[in-house]
Tab-separated table of C-alpha atoms and ligand atoms in Angstrom:
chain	number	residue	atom	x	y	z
N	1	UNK	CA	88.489	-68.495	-167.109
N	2	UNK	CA	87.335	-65.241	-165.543
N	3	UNK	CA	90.271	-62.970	-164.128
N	4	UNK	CA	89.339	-62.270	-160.236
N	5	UNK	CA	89.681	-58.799	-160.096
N	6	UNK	CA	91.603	-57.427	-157.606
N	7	UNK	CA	91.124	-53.830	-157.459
N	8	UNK	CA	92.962	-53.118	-153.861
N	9	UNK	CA	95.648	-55.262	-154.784
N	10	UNK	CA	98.624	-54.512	-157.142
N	11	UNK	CA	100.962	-52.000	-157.570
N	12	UNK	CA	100.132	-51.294	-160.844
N	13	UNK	CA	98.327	-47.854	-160.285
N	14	UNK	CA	95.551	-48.718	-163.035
N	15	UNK	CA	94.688	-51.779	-160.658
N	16	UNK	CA	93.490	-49.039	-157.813
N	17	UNK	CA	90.740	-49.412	-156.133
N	18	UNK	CA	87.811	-47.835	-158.010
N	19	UNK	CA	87.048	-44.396	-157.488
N	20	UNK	CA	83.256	-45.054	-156.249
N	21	UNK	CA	84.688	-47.818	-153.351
N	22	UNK	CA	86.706	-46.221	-151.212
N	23	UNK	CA	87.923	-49.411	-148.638
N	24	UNK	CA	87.335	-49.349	-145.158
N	25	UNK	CA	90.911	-48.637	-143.514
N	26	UNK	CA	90.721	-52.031	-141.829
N	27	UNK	CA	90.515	-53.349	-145.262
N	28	UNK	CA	93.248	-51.441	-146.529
N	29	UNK	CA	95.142	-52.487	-143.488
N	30	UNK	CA	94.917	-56.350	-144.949
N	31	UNK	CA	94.923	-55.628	-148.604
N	32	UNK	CA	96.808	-52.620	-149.372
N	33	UNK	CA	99.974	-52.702	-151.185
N	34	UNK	CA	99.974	-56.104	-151.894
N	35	UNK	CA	102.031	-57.354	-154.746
N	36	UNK	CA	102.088	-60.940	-155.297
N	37	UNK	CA	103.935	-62.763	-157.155
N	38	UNK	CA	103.490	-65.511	-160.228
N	39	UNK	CA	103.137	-68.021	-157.052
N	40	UNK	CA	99.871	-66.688	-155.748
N	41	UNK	CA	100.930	-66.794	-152.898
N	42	UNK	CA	98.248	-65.572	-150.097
N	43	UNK	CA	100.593	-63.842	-147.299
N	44	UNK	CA	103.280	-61.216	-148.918
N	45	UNK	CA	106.767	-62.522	-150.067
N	46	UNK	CA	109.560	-61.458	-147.988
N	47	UNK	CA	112.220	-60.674	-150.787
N	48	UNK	CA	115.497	-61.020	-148.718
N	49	UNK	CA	117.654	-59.987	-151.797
N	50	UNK	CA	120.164	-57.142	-151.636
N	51	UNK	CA	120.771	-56.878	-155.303
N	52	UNK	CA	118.808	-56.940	-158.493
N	53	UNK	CA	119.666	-58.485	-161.819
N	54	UNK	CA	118.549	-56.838	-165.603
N	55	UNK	CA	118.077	-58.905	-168.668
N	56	UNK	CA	120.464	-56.251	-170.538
N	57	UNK	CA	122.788	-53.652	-169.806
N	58	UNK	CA	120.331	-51.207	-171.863
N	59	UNK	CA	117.531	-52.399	-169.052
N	60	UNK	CA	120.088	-51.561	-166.365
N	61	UNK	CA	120.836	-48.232	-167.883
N	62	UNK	CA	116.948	-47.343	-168.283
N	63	UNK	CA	116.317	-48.645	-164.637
N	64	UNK	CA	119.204	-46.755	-163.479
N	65	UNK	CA	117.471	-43.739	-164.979
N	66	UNK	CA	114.203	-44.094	-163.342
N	67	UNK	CA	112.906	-44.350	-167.049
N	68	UNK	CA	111.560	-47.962	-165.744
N	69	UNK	CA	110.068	-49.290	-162.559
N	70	UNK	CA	112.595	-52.017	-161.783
N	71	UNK	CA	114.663	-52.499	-158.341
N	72	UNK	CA	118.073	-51.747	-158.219
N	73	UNK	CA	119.456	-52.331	-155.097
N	74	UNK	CA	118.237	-52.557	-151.365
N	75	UNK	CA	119.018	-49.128	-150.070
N	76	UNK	CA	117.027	-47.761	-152.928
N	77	UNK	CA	114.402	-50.072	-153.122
N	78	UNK	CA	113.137	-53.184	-151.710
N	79	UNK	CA	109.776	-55.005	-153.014
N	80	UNK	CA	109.097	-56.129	-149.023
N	81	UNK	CA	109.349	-52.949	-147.985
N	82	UNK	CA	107.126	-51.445	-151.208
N	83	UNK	CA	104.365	-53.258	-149.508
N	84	UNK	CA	104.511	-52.057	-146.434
N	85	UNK	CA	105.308	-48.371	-147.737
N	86	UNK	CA	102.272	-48.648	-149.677
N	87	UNK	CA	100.158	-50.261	-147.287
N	88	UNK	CA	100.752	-47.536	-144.183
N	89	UNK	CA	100.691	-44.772	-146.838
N	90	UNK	CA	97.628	-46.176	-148.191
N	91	UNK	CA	95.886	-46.522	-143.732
N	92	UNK	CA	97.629	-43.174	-143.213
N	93	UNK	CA	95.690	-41.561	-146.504
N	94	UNK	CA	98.924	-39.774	-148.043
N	95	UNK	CA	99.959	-39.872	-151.080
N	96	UNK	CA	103.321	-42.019	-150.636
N	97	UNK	CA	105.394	-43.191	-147.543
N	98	UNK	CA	109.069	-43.824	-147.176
N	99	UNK	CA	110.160	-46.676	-144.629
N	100	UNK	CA	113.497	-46.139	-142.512
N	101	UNK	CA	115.766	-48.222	-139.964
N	102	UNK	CA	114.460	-46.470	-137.135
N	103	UNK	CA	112.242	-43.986	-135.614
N	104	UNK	CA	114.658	-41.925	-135.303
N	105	UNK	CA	115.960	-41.779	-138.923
N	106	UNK	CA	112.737	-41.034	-139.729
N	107	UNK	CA	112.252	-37.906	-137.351
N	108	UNK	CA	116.303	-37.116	-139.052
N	109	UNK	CA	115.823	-37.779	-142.692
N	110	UNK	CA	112.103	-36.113	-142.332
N	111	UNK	CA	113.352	-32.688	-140.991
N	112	UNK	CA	117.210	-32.555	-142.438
N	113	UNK	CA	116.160	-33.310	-146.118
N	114	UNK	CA	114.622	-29.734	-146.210
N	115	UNK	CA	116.813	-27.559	-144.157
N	116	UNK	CA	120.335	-25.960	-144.846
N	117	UNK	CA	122.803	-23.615	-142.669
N	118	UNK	CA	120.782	-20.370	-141.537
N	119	UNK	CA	117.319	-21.816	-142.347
N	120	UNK	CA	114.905	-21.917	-138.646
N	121	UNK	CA	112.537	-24.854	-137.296
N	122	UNK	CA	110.106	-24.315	-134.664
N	123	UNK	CA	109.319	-27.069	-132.717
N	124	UNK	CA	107.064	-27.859	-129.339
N	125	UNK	CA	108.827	-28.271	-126.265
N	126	UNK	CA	107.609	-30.927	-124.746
N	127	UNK	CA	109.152	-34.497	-126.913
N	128	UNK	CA	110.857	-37.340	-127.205
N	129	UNK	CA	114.384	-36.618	-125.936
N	130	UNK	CA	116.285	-37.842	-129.036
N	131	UNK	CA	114.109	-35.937	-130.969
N	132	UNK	CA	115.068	-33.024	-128.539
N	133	UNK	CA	118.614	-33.855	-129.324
N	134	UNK	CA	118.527	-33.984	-133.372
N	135	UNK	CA	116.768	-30.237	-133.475
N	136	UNK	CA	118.315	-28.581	-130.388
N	137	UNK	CA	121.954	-29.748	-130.438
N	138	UNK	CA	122.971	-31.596	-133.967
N	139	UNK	CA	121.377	-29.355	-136.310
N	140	UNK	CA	122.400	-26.146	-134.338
N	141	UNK	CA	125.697	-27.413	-135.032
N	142	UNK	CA	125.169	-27.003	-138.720
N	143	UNK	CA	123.744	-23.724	-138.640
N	144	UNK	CA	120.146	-24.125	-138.264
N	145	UNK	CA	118.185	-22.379	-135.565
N	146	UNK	CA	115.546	-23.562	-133.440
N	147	UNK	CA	113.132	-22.193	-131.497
N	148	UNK	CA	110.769	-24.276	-128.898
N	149	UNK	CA	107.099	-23.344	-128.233
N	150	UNK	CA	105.963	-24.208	-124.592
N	151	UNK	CA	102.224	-25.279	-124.832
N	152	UNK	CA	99.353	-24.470	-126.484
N	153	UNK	CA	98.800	-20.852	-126.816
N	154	UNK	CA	97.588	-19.485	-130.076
N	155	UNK	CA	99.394	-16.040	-129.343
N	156	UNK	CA	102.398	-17.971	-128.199
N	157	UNK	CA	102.525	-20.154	-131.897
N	158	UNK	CA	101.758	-16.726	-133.913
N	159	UNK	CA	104.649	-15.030	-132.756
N	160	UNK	CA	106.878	-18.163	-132.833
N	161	UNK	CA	105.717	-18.256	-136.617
N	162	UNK	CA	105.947	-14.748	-137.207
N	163	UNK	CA	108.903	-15.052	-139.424
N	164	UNK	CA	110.145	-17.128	-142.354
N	165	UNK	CA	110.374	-20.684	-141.027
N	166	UNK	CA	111.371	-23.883	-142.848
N	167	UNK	CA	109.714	-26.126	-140.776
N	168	UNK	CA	107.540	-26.632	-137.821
N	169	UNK	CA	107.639	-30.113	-135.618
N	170	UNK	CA	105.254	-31.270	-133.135
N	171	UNK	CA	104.896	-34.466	-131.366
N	172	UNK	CA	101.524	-34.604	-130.046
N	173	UNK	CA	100.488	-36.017	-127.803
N	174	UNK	CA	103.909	-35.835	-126.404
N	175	UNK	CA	106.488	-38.383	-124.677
N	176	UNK	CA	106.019	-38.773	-121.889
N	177	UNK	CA	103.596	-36.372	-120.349
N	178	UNK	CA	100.938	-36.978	-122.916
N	179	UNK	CA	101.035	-32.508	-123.879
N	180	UNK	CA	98.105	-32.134	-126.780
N	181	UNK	CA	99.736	-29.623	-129.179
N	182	UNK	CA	96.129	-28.314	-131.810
N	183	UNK	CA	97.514	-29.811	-134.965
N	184	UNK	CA	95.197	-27.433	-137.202
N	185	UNK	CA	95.962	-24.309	-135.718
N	186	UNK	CA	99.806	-24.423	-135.843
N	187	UNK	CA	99.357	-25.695	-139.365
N	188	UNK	CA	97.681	-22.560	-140.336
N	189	UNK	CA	99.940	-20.408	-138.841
N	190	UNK	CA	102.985	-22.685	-140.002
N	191	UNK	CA	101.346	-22.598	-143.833
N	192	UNK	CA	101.216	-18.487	-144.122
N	193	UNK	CA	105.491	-18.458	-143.108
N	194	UNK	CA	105.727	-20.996	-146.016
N	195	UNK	CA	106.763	-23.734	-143.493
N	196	UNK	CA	106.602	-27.366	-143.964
N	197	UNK	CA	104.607	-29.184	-140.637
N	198	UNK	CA	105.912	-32.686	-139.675
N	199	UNK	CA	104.232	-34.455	-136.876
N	200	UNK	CA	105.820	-37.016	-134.687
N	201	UNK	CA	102.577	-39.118	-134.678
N	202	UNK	CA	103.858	-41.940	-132.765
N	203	UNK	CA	101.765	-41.937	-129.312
N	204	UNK	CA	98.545	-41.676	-131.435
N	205	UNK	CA	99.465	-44.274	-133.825
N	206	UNK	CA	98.222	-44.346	-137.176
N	207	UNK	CA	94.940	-45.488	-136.083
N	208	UNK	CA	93.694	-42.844	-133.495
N	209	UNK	CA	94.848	-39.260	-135.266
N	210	UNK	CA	95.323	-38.167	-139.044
N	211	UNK	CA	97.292	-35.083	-138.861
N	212	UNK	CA	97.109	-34.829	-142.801
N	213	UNK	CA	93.658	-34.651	-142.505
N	214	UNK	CA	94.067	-31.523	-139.674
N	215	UNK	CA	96.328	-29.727	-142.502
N	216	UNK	CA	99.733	-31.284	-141.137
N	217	UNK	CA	102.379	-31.962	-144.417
N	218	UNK	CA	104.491	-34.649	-142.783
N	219	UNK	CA	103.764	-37.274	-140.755
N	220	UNK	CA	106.683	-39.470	-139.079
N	221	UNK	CA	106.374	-43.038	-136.961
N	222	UNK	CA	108.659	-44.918	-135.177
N	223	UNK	CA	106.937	-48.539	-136.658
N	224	UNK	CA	108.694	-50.020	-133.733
N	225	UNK	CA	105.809	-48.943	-131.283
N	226	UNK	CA	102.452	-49.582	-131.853
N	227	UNK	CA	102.810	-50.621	-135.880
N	228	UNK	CA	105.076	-53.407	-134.512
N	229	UNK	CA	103.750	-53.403	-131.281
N	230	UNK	CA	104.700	-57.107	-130.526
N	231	UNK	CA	108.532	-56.063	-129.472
N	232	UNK	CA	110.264	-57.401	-132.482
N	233	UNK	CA	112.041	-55.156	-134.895
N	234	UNK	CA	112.793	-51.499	-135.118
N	235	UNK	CA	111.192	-49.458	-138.011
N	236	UNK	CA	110.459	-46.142	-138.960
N	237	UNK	CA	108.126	-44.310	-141.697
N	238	UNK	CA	107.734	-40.778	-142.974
N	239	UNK	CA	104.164	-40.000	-144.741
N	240	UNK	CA	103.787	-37.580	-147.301
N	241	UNK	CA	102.754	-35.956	-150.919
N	242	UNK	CA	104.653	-37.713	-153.661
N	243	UNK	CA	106.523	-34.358	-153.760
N	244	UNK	CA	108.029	-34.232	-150.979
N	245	UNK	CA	108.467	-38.096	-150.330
N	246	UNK	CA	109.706	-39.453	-153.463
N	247	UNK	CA	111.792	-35.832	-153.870
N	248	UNK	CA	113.688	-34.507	-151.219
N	249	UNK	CA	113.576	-37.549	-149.013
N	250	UNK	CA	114.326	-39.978	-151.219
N	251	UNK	CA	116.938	-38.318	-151.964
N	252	UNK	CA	118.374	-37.566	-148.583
N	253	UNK	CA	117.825	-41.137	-147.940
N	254	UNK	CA	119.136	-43.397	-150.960
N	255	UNK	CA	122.408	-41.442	-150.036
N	256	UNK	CA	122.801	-41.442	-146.389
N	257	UNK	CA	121.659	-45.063	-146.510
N	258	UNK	CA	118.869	-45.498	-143.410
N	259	UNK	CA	116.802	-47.617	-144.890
N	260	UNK	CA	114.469	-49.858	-143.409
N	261	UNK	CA	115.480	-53.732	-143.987
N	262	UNK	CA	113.110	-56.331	-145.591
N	263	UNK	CA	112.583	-58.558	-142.959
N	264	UNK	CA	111.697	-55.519	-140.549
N	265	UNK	CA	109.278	-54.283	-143.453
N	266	UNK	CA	107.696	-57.921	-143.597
N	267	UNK	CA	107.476	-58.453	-140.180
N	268	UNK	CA	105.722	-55.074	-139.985
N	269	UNK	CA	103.551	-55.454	-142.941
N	270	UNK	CA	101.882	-58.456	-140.785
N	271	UNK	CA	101.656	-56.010	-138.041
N	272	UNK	CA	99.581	-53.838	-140.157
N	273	UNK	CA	97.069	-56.394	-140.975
N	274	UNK	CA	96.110	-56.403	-136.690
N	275	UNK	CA	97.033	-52.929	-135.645
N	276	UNK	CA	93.864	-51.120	-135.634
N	277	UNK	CA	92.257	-54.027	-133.500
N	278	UNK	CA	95.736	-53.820	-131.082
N	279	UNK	CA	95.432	-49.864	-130.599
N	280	UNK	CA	91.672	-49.998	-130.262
N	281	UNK	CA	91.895	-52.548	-127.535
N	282	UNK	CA	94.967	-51.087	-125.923
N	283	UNK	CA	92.902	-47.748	-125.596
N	284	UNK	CA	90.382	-49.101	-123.855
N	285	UNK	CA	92.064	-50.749	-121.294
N	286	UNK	CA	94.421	-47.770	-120.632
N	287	UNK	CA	91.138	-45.321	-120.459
N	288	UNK	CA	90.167	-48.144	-117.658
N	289	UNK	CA	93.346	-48.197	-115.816
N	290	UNK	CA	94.178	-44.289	-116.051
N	291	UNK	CA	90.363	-44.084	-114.242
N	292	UNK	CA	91.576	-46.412	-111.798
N	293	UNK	CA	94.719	-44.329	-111.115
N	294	UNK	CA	92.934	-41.118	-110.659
N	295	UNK	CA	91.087	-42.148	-107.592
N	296	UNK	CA	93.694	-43.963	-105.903
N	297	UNK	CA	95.322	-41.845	-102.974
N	298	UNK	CA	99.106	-42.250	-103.416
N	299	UNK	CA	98.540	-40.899	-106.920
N	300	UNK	CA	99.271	-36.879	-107.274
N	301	UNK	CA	98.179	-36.344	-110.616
N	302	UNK	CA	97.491	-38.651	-114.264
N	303	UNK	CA	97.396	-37.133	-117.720
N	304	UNK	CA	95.853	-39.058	-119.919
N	305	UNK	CA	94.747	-37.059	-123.134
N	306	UNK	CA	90.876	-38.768	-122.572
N	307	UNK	CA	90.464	-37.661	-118.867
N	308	UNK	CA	88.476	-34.965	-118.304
N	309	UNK	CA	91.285	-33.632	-116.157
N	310	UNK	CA	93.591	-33.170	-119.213
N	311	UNK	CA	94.143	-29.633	-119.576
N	312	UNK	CA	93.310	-29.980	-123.165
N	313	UNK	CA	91.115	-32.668	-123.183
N	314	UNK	CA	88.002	-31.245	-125.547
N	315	UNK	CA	90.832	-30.605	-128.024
N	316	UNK	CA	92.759	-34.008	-127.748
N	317	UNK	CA	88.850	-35.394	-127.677
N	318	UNK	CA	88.442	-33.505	-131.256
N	319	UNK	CA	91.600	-34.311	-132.616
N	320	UNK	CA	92.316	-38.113	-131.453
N	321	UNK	CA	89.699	-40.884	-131.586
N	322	UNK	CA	90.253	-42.204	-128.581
N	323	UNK	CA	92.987	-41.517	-126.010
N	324	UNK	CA	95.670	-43.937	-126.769
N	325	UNK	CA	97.625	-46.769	-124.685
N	326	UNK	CA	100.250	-44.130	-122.889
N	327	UNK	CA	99.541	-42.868	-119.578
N	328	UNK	CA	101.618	-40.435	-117.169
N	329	UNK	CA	101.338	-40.865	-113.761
N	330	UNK	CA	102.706	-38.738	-110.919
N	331	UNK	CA	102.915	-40.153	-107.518
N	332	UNK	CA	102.692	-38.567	-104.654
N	333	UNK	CA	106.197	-40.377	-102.885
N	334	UNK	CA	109.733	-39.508	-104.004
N	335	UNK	CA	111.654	-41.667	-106.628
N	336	UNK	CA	112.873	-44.526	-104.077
N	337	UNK	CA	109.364	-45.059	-103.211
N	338	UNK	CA	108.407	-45.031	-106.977
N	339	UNK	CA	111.095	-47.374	-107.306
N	340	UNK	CA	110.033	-49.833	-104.598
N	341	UNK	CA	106.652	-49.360	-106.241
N	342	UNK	CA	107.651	-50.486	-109.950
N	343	UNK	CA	110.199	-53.557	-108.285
N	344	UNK	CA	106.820	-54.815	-106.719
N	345	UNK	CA	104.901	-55.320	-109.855
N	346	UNK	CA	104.147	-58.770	-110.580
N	347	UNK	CA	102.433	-58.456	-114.384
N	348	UNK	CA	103.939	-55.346	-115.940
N	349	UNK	CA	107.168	-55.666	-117.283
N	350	UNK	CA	109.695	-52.273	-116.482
N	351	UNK	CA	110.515	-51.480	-119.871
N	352	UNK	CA	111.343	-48.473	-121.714
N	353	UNK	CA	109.147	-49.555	-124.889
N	354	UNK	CA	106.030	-48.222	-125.712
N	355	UNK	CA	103.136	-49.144	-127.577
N	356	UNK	CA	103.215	-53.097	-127.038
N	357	UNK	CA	101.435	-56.001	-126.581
N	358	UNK	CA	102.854	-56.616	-122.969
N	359	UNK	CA	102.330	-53.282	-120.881
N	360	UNK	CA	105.606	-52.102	-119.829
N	361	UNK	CA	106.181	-49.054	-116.913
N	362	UNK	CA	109.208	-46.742	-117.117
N	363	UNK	CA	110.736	-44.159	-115.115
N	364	UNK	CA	111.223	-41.257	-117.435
N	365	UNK	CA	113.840	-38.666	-115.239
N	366	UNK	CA	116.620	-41.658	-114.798
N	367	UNK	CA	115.875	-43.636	-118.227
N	368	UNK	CA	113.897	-42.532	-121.575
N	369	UNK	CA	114.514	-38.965	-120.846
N	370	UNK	CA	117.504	-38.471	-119.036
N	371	UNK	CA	119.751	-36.921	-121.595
N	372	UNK	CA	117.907	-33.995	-120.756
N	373	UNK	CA	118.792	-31.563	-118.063
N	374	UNK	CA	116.464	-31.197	-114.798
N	375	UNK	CA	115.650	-27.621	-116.380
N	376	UNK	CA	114.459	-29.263	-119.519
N	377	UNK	CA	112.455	-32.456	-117.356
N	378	UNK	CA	110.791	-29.321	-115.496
N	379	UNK	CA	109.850	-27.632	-118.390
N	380	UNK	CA	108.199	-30.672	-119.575
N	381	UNK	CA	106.575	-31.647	-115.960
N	382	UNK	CA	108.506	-34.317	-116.153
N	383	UNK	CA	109.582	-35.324	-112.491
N	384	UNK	CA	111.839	-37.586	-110.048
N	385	UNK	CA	107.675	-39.447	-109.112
N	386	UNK	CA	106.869	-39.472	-112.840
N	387	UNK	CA	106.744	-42.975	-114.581
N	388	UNK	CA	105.042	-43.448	-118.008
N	389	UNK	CA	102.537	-46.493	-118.402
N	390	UNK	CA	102.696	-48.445	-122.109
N	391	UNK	CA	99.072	-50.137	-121.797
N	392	UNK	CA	99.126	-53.431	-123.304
N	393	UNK	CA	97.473	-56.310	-124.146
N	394	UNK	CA	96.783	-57.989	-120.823
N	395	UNK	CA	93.216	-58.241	-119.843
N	396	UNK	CA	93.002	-54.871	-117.834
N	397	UNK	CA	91.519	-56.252	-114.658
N	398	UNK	CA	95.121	-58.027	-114.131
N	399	UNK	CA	96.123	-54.977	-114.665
N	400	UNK	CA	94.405	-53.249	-112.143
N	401	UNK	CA	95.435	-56.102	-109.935
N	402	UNK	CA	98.837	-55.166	-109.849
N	403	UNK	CA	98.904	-51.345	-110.025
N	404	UNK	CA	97.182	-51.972	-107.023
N	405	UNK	CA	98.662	-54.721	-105.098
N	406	UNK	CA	102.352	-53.212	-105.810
N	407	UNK	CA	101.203	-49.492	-104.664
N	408	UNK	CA	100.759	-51.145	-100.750
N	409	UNK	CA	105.157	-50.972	-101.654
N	410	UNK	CA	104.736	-47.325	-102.084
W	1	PLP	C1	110.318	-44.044	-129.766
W	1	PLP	C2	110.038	-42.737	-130.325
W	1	PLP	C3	110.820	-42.231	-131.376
W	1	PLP	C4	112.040	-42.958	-131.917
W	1	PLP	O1	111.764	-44.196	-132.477
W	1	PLP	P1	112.854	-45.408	-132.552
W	1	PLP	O2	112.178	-46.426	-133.388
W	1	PLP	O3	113.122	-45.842	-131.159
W	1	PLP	O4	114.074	-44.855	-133.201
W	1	PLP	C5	110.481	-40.991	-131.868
W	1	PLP	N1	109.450	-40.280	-131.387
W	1	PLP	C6	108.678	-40.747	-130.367
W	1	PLP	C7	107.550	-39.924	-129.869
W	1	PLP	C8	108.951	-41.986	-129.804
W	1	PLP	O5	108.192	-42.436	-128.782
């Protein structure tokens, strides 16, 4: 009997895919990571097990050690969520990947593992408001300064990263007005201060921009957005060099504990398998709809990072692959009429998700972002008419439909 080989498949790094076949992403997406077990079985085993037994108290010593690959316990290690680390690290192209609870104690663990009291992050202004929280109030109160960049000026970056920095964080394209931040030019100004560059990748997804490939050093997800994407489970994952993953962060997290559970990393393993085809199609339609908005009269202004009327759209055309499934719309009535205007929908669902299967609308100023004070929604365009689109699923003719038959309410 012939062994099938199986080069994409096991952990076992000597069973890597050869070095003259590099797989198709979409092929990694299905394969990669996989680990089976002595049942063959053909989808992954979801190993809902806490604990971890050893034949011998030497073999728990040696695991304990790190002298042997062998789990130990849950927070530390998981084979479920193995898979899925190796799987996204293997779509994202990094080197190694390192799952967490949440988004958000991915964005944490990612930046906190490398800074201490007196050490300085630059960030972009325009992001996720939790995000905003972790680097402009919680680690201020430990003694780290921070220091925003509005936009996308070159000279505005270089003298940002004129002095020692420990790390630089952008989320681009940002939540929720969709601001393109040039990933490879604050990378090479972050890389001569001897800073470390994280990127909050999650309105791209992994599938439409690979900021390791435009020099980033970090990427971070939320997996409950588009990796998920069906509305499930939360998730989060930080992409990196084996370095700096299975180093500092591991570290950080084995003893603060955030780690991502194994049903969540099964469940999103799955989601792997179908994202590219999600994101691709979600794309699309949102390219269609945000065209549709931009011609319709009660509509002040759309930013949508594929739309020639993006004020950086050759750059977010260079860096991203196609424009993604978030859109920011500005209407031209005040928030009671935008709020007559999202009651009358009859197919999108008002929902402060993003990144799903069913499109979802939100209202930025009074929900997702409004921990933040008006200053701070200014600064980031974000106003009282703003809502944020999540393109879904939905054929987008129905969507269409009912942008348009719930703007007669406006
Ligand atoms: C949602 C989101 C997060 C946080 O992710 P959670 O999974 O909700 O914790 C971080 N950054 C961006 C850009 C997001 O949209």
């Amino acid at each position: 009997m012939t062994k099938r080989v199986r080069p994409w498949g096991y952990q076992d790094s000597t069973n890597a895919a050869p070095a003259n076949w590099a797989l198709h992403p979409d092929t990694v997406a299905v394969r990669g990571g996989l680990a089976r077990t002595g049942f063959g079985e053909t989808g992954e085993a979801l190993f809902l097990n806490s604990g971890f037994t050893y034949d011998s108290a030497e073999q728990a010593e040696a695991a304990f050690k790190e002298e042997t690959e062998h789990f130990v316990y849950s927070r530390f290690g998981n084979p479920t969520v193995a898979t899925f680390e190796r799987r996204i690290a293997a779509i994202e192209g990094s080197e190694a990947a390192l799952a967490t609870s949440t988004g958000m104690s991915a964005m944490f663990a990612s930046v906190a593992c490398l800074v201490q009291a007196g050490d300085r992050i630059v960030a972009s202004a325009s992001m996720f408001s939790s995000c905003y929280v972790v680097l402009t109030e919680i680690l201020p109160k430990w003694g780290v300064q921070i220091e925003l960049v509005e936009g996308n000026d070159k000279k505005v970056w270089a003298a940002a990263l004129s002095q020692p920095t420990k790390v630089v964080f952008i989320e681009t394209p940002s939540n929720p007005m969709m601001q393109i931040v040039d990933i490879r030019m604050v990378s090479d100004l972050a890389h001569k201060v001897g800073a470390t560059v994280i990127v909050d990748n999650v309105l791209a997804s992994p599938v439409l921009q690979k900021p390791l490939e435009l020099g980033a050093d970090v990427v971070m997800y939320s997996a409950t957005k588009h990796i998920d994407g069906q509305g499930r489970v939360l998730g989060g994952v930080v992409c990196g060099t084996t370095d700096y993953i299975h180093g500092v962060l591991r570290q950080f997290i084995r003893h603060t504990g955030p780690t991502m559970g194994a049903f969540e990393a099964w469940v999103l393993t799955k989601s792997l398998e179908t994202m590219s085809m999600r994101v691709e199609r979600m794309s699309a339609s949102a390219l269609e709809v945000a065209k549709f908005l931009e011609g319709n009269s009660k509509v002040k202004g759309v930013r949508y990072p594929h739309l020639k009327s993006h004020p950086d759209y050759s750059l977010a055309k260079k860096q991203m692959s196609a424009g993604g499934s978030t859109i920011a719309i500005t209407f031209k009535g005040d928030k009671s009429k935008v709020f007559k205007f999202m009651n009358a929908l009859q197919v999108i669902d008002i929902s402060n998700n993003l990144g799903d299967s069913k499109s979802l609308m939100t209202h930025p100023s009074s929900t997702t972002h409004r921990r933040l004070t008006a200053e701070v929604q200014a600064q980031m365009n974000i106003t009282e008419s703003t809502v944020r689109l999540s393109v879904g699923l939905e054929h987008p003719s129905d969507l269409i439909r009912d942008i348009e038959q719930a703007l007669k309410a406006l």
